[in-house]
PDB file of C-alpha atoms in Angstrom:
ATOM      1  CA  MET L  12      32.712-135.371 199.182  1.00  0.00           C
ATOM      2  CA  SER L  13      35.661-134.919 200.927  1.00  0.00           C
ATOM      3  CA  LYS L  14      35.128-131.072 199.556  1.00  0.00           C
ATOM      4  CA  ARG L  15      31.375-130.619 200.821  1.00  0.00           C
ATOM      5  CA  LEU L  16      32.498-132.909 204.072  1.00  0.00           C
ATOM      6  CA  VAL L  17      35.269-129.851 204.850  1.00  0.00           C
ATOM      7  CA  ALA L  18      32.522-127.611 203.620  1.00  0.00           C
ATOM      8  CA  GLU L  19      30.111-128.418 206.533  1.00  0.00           C
ATOM      9  CA  PHE L  20      32.720-128.733 208.598  1.00  0.00           C
ATOM     10  CA  PHE L  21      33.296-124.523 208.825  1.00  0.00           C
ATOM     11  CA  GLY L  22      30.281-124.168 207.337  1.00  0.00           C
ATOM     12  CA  THR L  23      28.606-125.522 211.380  1.00  0.00           C
ATOM     13  CA  LEU L  24      31.976-124.069 212.913  1.00  0.00           C
ATOM     14  CA  TRP L  25      30.829-120.758 212.071  1.00  0.00           C
ATOM     15  CA  LEU L  26      27.078-121.037 213.057  1.00  0.00           C
ATOM     16  CA  VAL L  27      28.646-122.561 216.423  1.00  0.00           C
ATOM     17  CA  LEU L  28      31.265-119.978 216.903  1.00  0.00           C
ATOM     18  CA  GLY L  29      28.759-116.608 216.238  1.00  0.00           C
ATOM     19  CA  GLY L  30      26.103-117.651 216.976  1.00  0.00           C
ATOM     20  CA  CYS L  31      26.611-119.382 220.271  1.00  0.00           C
ATOM     21  CA  GLY L  32      29.407-117.077 221.053  1.00  0.00           C
ATOM     22  CA  SER L  33      26.730-114.404 220.137  1.00  0.00           C
ATOM     23  CA  ALA L  34      25.196-115.636 223.615  1.00  0.00           C
ATOM     24  CA  VAL L  35      27.974-116.360 225.128  1.00  0.00           C
ATOM     25  CA  LEU L  36      30.305-112.852 224.746  1.00  0.00           C
ATOM     26  CA  ALA L  37      28.066-110.363 223.489  1.00  0.00           C
ATOM     27  CA  ALA L  38      24.379-110.772 225.290  1.00  0.00           C
ATOM     28  CA  ALA L  39      25.057-109.667 227.910  1.00  0.00           C
ATOM     29  CA  PHE L  40      28.095-107.501 228.081  1.00  0.00           C
ATOM     30  CA  PRO L  41      27.036-104.426 230.365  1.00  0.00           C
ATOM     31  CA  GLY L  42      25.738-101.432 228.871  1.00  0.00           C
ATOM     32  CA  VAL L  43      25.945-102.334 225.496  1.00  0.00           C
ATOM     33  CA  GLY L  44      24.677-106.120 225.508  1.00  0.00           C
ATOM     34  CA  ILE L  45      22.884-107.486 222.454  1.00  0.00           C
ATOM     35  CA  GLY L  46      20.247-109.236 224.697  1.00  0.00           C
ATOM     36  CA  LEU L  47      17.754-112.382 222.640  1.00  0.00           C
ATOM     37  CA  HIS L  48      17.397-110.124 219.042  1.00  0.00           C
ATOM     38  CA  GLY L  49      20.990-110.180 219.106  1.00  0.00           C
ATOM     39  CA  VAL L  50      21.685-113.335 219.940  1.00  0.00           C
ATOM     40  CA  ALA L  51      18.151-114.394 217.264  1.00  0.00           C
ATOM     41  CA  VAL L  52      20.197-111.041 214.893  1.00  0.00           C
ATOM     42  CA  ALA L  53      23.496-113.260 214.717  1.00  0.00           C
ATOM     43  CA  PHE L  54      22.367-117.133 214.725  1.00  0.00           C
ATOM     44  CA  GLY L  55      20.408-115.731 211.771  1.00  0.00           C
ATOM     45  CA  LEU L  56      23.439-113.616 210.086  1.00  0.00           C
ATOM     46  CA  THR L  57      25.270-117.142 210.494  1.00  0.00           C
ATOM     47  CA  VAL L  58      23.030-119.316 208.189  1.00  0.00           C
ATOM     48  CA  LEU L  59      22.742-116.725 205.692  1.00  0.00           C
ATOM     49  CA  THR L  60      26.292-115.872 205.067  1.00  0.00           C
ATOM     50  CA  MET L  61      27.354-119.585 204.861  1.00  0.00           C
ATOM     51  CA  ALA L  62      24.383-119.880 202.766  1.00  0.00           C
ATOM     52  CA  PHE L  63      26.427-117.345 199.628  1.00  0.00           C
ATOM     53  CA  ALA L  64      29.567-119.121 201.000  1.00  0.00           C
ATOM     54  CA  ILE L  65      29.178-122.946 200.746  1.00  0.00           C
ATOM     55  CA  GLY L  66      25.677-123.404 199.559  1.00  0.00           C
ATOM     56  CA  PRO L  67      27.268-124.191 195.780  1.00  0.00           C
ATOM     57  CA  ILE L  68      29.795-126.767 197.304  1.00  0.00           C
ATOM     58  CA  SER L  69      27.113-128.602 200.075  1.00  0.00           C
ATOM     59  CA  GLY L  70      24.284-127.229 199.604  1.00  0.00           C
ATOM     60  CA  CYS L  71      24.945-125.208 203.088  1.00  0.00           C
ATOM     61  CA  HIS L  72      22.730-127.930 205.812  1.00  0.00           C
ATOM     62  CA  LEU L  73      25.029-126.837 208.908  1.00  0.00           C
ATOM     63  CA  ASN L  74      22.988-129.005 210.867  1.00  0.00           C
ATOM     64  CA  PRO L  75      21.705-132.912 210.722  1.00  0.00           C
ATOM     65  CA  ALA L  76      18.093-132.321 211.000  1.00  0.00           C
ATOM     66  CA  VAL L  77      18.721-129.951 207.975  1.00  0.00           C
ATOM     67  CA  THR L  78      20.520-133.181 206.659  1.00  0.00           C
ATOM     68  CA  LEU L  79      17.963-135.757 207.264  1.00  0.00           C
ATOM     69  CA  GLY L  80      14.092-133.497 206.117  1.00  0.00           C
ATOM     70  CA  LEU L  81      15.972-132.686 202.713  1.00  0.00           C
ATOM     71  CA  ALA L  82      16.775-136.771 202.803  1.00  0.00           C
ATOM     72  CA  VAL L  83      13.603-137.091 203.806  1.00  0.00           C
ATOM     73  CA  GLY L  84      11.756-134.535 201.230  1.00  0.00           C
ATOM     74  CA  GLY L  85      13.722-136.413 198.064  1.00  0.00           C
ATOM     75  CA  ARG L  86      16.991-133.421 197.868  1.00  0.00           C
ATOM     76  CA  PHE L  87      19.544-135.659 199.235  1.00  0.00           C
ATOM     77  CA  PRO L  88      20.733-139.164 199.396  1.00  0.00           C
ATOM     78  CA  TYR L  89      20.873-140.982 202.466  1.00  0.00           C
ATOM     79  CA  LYS L  90      24.127-142.757 202.331  1.00  0.00           C
ATOM     80  CA  ASP L  91      25.229-139.800 202.560  1.00  0.00           C
ATOM     81  CA  ILE L  92      23.628-138.537 205.617  1.00  0.00           C
ATOM     82  CA  PRO L  93      26.150-140.530 207.651  1.00  0.00           C
ATOM     83  CA  GLY L  94      29.386-138.222 207.110  1.00  0.00           C
ATOM     84  CA  TYR L  95      27.454-134.664 206.568  1.00  0.00           C
ATOM     85  CA  TRP L  96      26.202-135.072 210.521  1.00  0.00           C
ATOM     86  CA  VAL L  97      30.015-136.236 211.846  1.00  0.00           C
ATOM     87  CA  ALA L  98      31.675-132.735 209.854  1.00  0.00           C
ATOM     88  CA  GLN L  99      28.617-131.002 211.129  1.00  0.00           C
ATOM     89  CA  VAL L 100      29.037-132.598 214.925  1.00  0.00           C
ATOM     90  CA  LEU L 101      33.154-132.267 214.095  1.00  0.00           C
ATOM     91  CA  GLY L 102      32.282-128.257 213.363  1.00  0.00           C
ATOM     92  CA  ALA L 103      30.135-127.132 216.104  1.00  0.00           C
ATOM     93  CA  ALA L 104      32.609-129.226 218.714  1.00  0.00           C
ATOM     94  CA  ALA L 105      35.307-127.298 217.302  1.00  0.00           C
ATOM     95  CA  ALA L 106      33.708-124.094 217.549  1.00  0.00           C
ATOM     96  CA  SER L 107      32.697-124.519 220.894  1.00  0.00           C
ATOM     97  CA  LEU L 108      36.382-125.230 221.677  1.00  0.00           C
ATOM     98  CA  ILE L 109      37.568-121.876 220.303  1.00  0.00           C
ATOM     99  CA  LEU L 110      34.526-119.837 221.769  1.00  0.00           C
ATOM    100  CA  TYR L 111      35.339-121.919 225.041  1.00  0.00           C
ATOM    101  CA  VAL L 112      39.094-120.898 225.356  1.00  0.00           C
ATOM    102  CA  ILE L 113      37.810-117.667 224.484  1.00  0.00           C
ATOM    103  CA  ALA L 114      35.048-117.133 226.964  1.00  0.00           C
ATOM    104  CA  THR L 115      37.358-118.535 229.679  1.00  0.00           C
ATOM    105  CA  GLY L 116      40.764-115.319 228.930  1.00  0.00           C
ATOM    106  CA  ASN L 117      39.501-113.188 231.810  1.00  0.00           C
ATOM    107  CA  GLY L 118      39.321-115.921 234.439  1.00  0.00           C
ATOM    108  CA  ALA L 119      35.579-116.369 234.047  1.00  0.00           C
ATOM    109  CA  ALA L 120      33.122-119.381 234.572  1.00  0.00           C
ATOM    110  CA  ILE L 121      31.303-120.389 231.322  1.00  0.00           C
ATOM    111  CA  GLY L 122      28.263-121.120 232.899  1.00  0.00           C
ATOM    112  CA  GLY L 123      25.681-122.566 230.582  1.00  0.00           C
ATOM    113  CA  PHE L 124      27.868-121.682 227.797  1.00  0.00           C
ATOM    114  CA  ALA L 125      24.564-121.447 225.418  1.00  0.00           C
ATOM    115  CA  SER L 126      23.284-125.067 225.986  1.00  0.00           C
ATOM    116  CA  ASN L 127      20.539-125.803 225.453  1.00  0.00           C
ATOM    117  CA  GLY L 128      18.243-127.131 228.202  1.00  0.00           C
ATOM    118  CA  PHE L 129      14.641-127.469 230.032  1.00  0.00           C
ATOM    119  CA  GLY L 130      13.288-127.430 233.119  1.00  0.00           C
ATOM    120  CA  GLU L 131      15.349-125.883 235.528  1.00  0.00           C
ATOM    121  CA  HIS L 132      17.247-125.471 232.338  1.00  0.00           C
ATOM    122  CA  SER L 133      15.243-123.625 230.332  1.00  0.00           C
ATOM    123  CA  PRO L 134      15.650-119.881 230.276  1.00  0.00           C
ATOM    124  CA  GLY L 135      12.432-119.408 231.438  1.00  0.00           C
ATOM    125  CA  LYS L 136      11.649-122.247 232.962  1.00  0.00           C
ATOM    126  CA  TYR L 137       9.839-124.296 229.979  1.00  0.00           C
ATOM    127  CA  GLY L 138       8.930-128.520 231.423  1.00  0.00           C
ATOM    128  CA  LEU L 139      10.097-130.886 229.128  1.00  0.00           C
ATOM    129  CA  GLY L 140       6.435-131.006 226.653  1.00  0.00           C
ATOM    130  CA  ALA L 141       6.684-128.019 225.949  1.00  0.00           C
ATOM    131  CA  ALA L 142      10.412-127.716 225.158  1.00  0.00           C
ATOM    132  CA  PHE L 143      10.253-130.676 222.710  1.00  0.00           C
ATOM    133  CA  LEU L 144       7.087-129.191 221.287  1.00  0.00           C
ATOM    134  CA  THR L 145       8.764-126.151 220.203  1.00  0.00           C
ATOM    135  CA  GLU L 146      11.764-128.026 219.279  1.00  0.00           C
ATOM    136  CA  VAL L 147       9.459-130.476 216.816  1.00  0.00           C
ATOM    137  CA  VAL L 148       7.397-127.526 215.935  1.00  0.00           C
ATOM    138  CA  MET L 149      10.749-125.214 214.881  1.00  0.00           C
ATOM    139  CA  THR L 150      12.567-127.267 213.183  1.00  0.00           C
ATOM    140  CA  PHE L 151       9.275-128.858 211.224  1.00  0.00           C
ATOM    141  CA  PHE L 152       8.539-124.571 210.234  1.00  0.00           C
ATOM    142  CA  PHE L 153      12.677-124.109 209.525  1.00  0.00           C
ATOM    143  CA  LEU L 154      12.435-127.429 206.930  1.00  0.00           C
ATOM    144  CA  MET L 155       9.203-125.861 205.595  1.00  0.00           C
ATOM    145  CA  VAL L 156      11.142-123.000 204.260  1.00  0.00           C
ATOM    146  CA  ILE L 157      14.415-124.786 203.274  1.00  0.00           C
ATOM    147  CA  LEU L 158      12.509-126.605 201.364  1.00  0.00           C
ATOM    148  CA  GLY L 159      10.408-124.129 199.710  1.00  0.00           C
ATOM    149  CA  SER L 160      13.228-121.648 199.121  1.00  0.00           C
ATOM    150  CA  THR L 161      15.328-124.016 197.525  1.00  0.00           C
ATOM    151  CA  ALA L 162      12.405-125.410 195.385  1.00  0.00           C
ATOM    152  CA  ARG L 163      12.447-125.656 191.351  1.00  0.00           C
ATOM    153  CA  LYS L 164       9.828-123.044 191.150  1.00  0.00           C
ATOM    154  CA  ALA L 165      11.361-120.649 193.827  1.00  0.00           C
ATOM    155  CA  ALA L 166      13.176-117.129 192.619  1.00  0.00           C
ATOM    156  CA  PRO L 167      16.372-117.818 192.355  1.00  0.00           C
ATOM    157  CA  GLY L 168      19.521-116.207 194.942  1.00  0.00           C
ATOM    158  CA  PHE L 169      17.285-115.428 197.727  1.00  0.00           C
ATOM    159  CA  ALA L 170      16.860-118.927 199.179  1.00  0.00           C
ATOM    160  CA  PRO L 171      19.562-117.821 201.686  1.00  0.00           C
ATOM    161  CA  ILE L 172      17.986-114.764 202.841  1.00  0.00           C
ATOM    162  CA  ALA L 173      14.569-116.451 203.558  1.00  0.00           C
ATOM    163  CA  ILE L 174      16.599-119.539 205.554  1.00  0.00           C
ATOM    164  CA  GLY L 175      18.477-116.514 207.543  1.00  0.00           C
ATOM    165  CA  LEU L 176      15.531-114.855 208.465  1.00  0.00           C
ATOM    166  CA  CYS L 177      13.622-117.523 209.322  1.00  0.00           C
ATOM    167  CA  LEU L 178      16.487-118.991 211.372  1.00  0.00           C
ATOM    168  CA  THR L 179      16.315-115.342 213.291  1.00  0.00           C
ATOM    169  CA  LEU L 180      12.368-115.962 213.523  1.00  0.00           C
ATOM    170  CA  ILE L 181      12.597-118.935 215.255  1.00  0.00           C
ATOM    171  CA  HIS L 182      15.162-117.906 218.037  1.00  0.00           C
ATOM    172  CA  LEU L 183      13.340-114.727 218.778  1.00  0.00           C
ATOM    173  CA  ILE L 184       9.963-116.613 219.888  1.00  0.00           C
ATOM    174  CA  SER L 185      11.983-120.117 221.316  1.00  0.00           C
ATOM    175  CA  ILE L 186      15.277-118.823 223.402  1.00  0.00           C
ATOM    176  CA  PRO L 187      13.052-118.457 225.951  1.00  0.00           C
ATOM    177  CA  VAL L 188      11.371-122.608 226.039  1.00  0.00           C
ATOM    178  CA  THR L 189      14.666-124.044 225.354  1.00  0.00           C
ATOM    179  CA  ASN L 190      17.613-121.448 224.367  1.00  0.00           C
ATOM    180  CA  THR L 191      16.416-122.533 220.778  1.00  0.00           C
ATOM    181  CA  SER L 192      18.218-125.623 219.340  1.00  0.00           C
ATOM    182  CA  VAL L 193      16.542-127.102 215.931  1.00  0.00           C
ATOM    183  CA  ASN L 194      20.317-128.231 215.289  1.00  0.00           C
ATOM    184  CA  PRO L 195      21.626-131.289 216.507  1.00  0.00           C
ATOM    185  CA  ALA L 196      24.964-130.659 216.611  1.00  0.00           C
ATOM    186  CA  ARG L 197      24.646-126.666 217.495  1.00  0.00           C
ATOM    187  CA  SER L 198      23.472-128.510 220.578  1.00  0.00           C
ATOM    188  CA  THR L 199      26.116-131.632 221.161  1.00  0.00           C
ATOM    189  CA  GLY L 200      28.746-128.923 220.501  1.00  0.00           C
ATOM    190  CA  PRO L 201      28.586-126.869 223.869  1.00  0.00           C
ATOM    191  CA  ALA L 202      26.902-129.659 225.891  1.00  0.00           C
ATOM    192  CA  LEU L 203      30.301-130.807 225.409  1.00  0.00           C
ATOM    193  CA  PHE L 204      31.658-128.997 227.384  1.00  0.00           C
ATOM    194  CA  VAL L 205      29.092-128.106 230.177  1.00  0.00           C
ATOM    195  CA  GLY L 206      28.766-132.008 230.831  1.00  0.00           C
ATOM    196  CA  GLY L 207      26.411-132.760 233.447  1.00  0.00           C
ATOM    197  CA  TRP L 208      23.041-132.085 232.551  1.00  0.00           C
ATOM    198  CA  ALA L 209      23.523-130.430 229.427  1.00  0.00           C
ATOM    199  CA  LEU L 210      24.854-134.070 227.936  1.00  0.00           C
ATOM    200  CA  GLY L 211      21.530-135.500 230.587  1.00  0.00           C
ATOM    201  CA  GLN L 212      19.089-133.169 228.235  1.00  0.00           C
ATOM    202  CA  LEU L 213      20.540-133.117 225.180  1.00  0.00           C
ATOM    203  CA  TRP L 214      18.350-136.311 223.217  1.00  0.00           C
ATOM    204  CA  LEU L 215      15.891-134.167 223.192  1.00  0.00           C
ATOM    205  CA  PHE L 216      17.833-131.854 221.159  1.00  0.00           C
ATOM    206  CA  TRP L 217      18.270-134.851 218.768  1.00  0.00           C
ATOM    207  CA  VAL L 218      15.030-136.193 219.062  1.00  0.00           C
ATOM    208  CA  ALA L 219      12.840-133.466 218.404  1.00  0.00           C
ATOM    209  CA  PRO L 220      14.289-131.938 215.623  1.00  0.00           C
ATOM    210  CA  LEU L 221      14.516-134.749 213.621  1.00  0.00           C
ATOM    211  CA  ILE L 222      11.329-135.906 214.473  1.00  0.00           C
ATOM    212  CA  GLY L 223      10.369-131.638 212.836  1.00  0.00           C
ATOM    213  CA  ALA L 224      13.081-132.176 209.919  1.00  0.00           C
ATOM    214  CA  ALA L 225      11.675-135.779 208.843  1.00  0.00           C
ATOM    215  CA  LEU L 226       7.568-134.274 208.743  1.00  0.00           C
ATOM    216  CA  ALA L 227       8.933-131.668 206.973  1.00  0.00           C
ATOM    217  CA  GLY L 228      10.168-133.228 204.381  1.00  0.00           C
ATOM    218  CA  LEU L 229       7.038-135.524 204.387  1.00  0.00           C
ATOM    219  CA  LEU L 230       4.474-132.870 203.452  1.00  0.00           C
ATOM    220  CA  PHE L 231       6.304-130.494 201.765  1.00  0.00           C
ATOM    221  CA  PRO L 232       6.490-133.227 198.442  1.00  0.00           C
ATOM    222  CA  LYS L 233       2.792-133.812 198.439  1.00  0.00           C
ATOM    223  CA  LEU L 234       2.623-129.707 198.755  1.00  0.00           C
ATOM    224  CA  GLU L 235       4.252-129.143 195.788  1.00  0.00           C
ATOM    225  CA  ASP L 236       2.822-131.856 193.508  1.00  0.00           C
TER     226      ASP L 236
END
């Protein structure tokens, strides 16, 4: 278990550092900024690369919602959820600390720091209802792809590609709405450094992804039967 938790810690650190780092450091860089498309690809690449690296060790969840969805779907023991969640949140916090040190290295303020939000803190000013629905639906389909691509009947070896591309697509859809969470750990790390509104709205980015993941965990096994 200790090796699995260490793997989840470093895997989640890489996801947040790569994904949020691309948003904070590279998205709007003058002249060559990668924009929304680049950030979406960066998040997908973090999951794809880590799935190959640590998938055989911990399953490469990197996300409390993924851990819950797999447990509800009968793929993961409920008793191991707390340890995974702690490792994931700590990894996200460590990544955010590293990113904070880098981002402030030129004297700039961190601004929104890639935090997730709704209302005035949504990139497109989308309200609570739209943000909540987006996070539930996007996480639901993320788990459906994870459960399907890792099923016994799925083609072996291709799951990381499907999962990484799915996360890229999710970001292409939902960055304008919530800055895209679908991952409570990813939301928690940056919020710890922004404080204020980011911590005040963090509840949505735990509740909605967990609901979406649980719904997928309930439905997918029925499709397999």
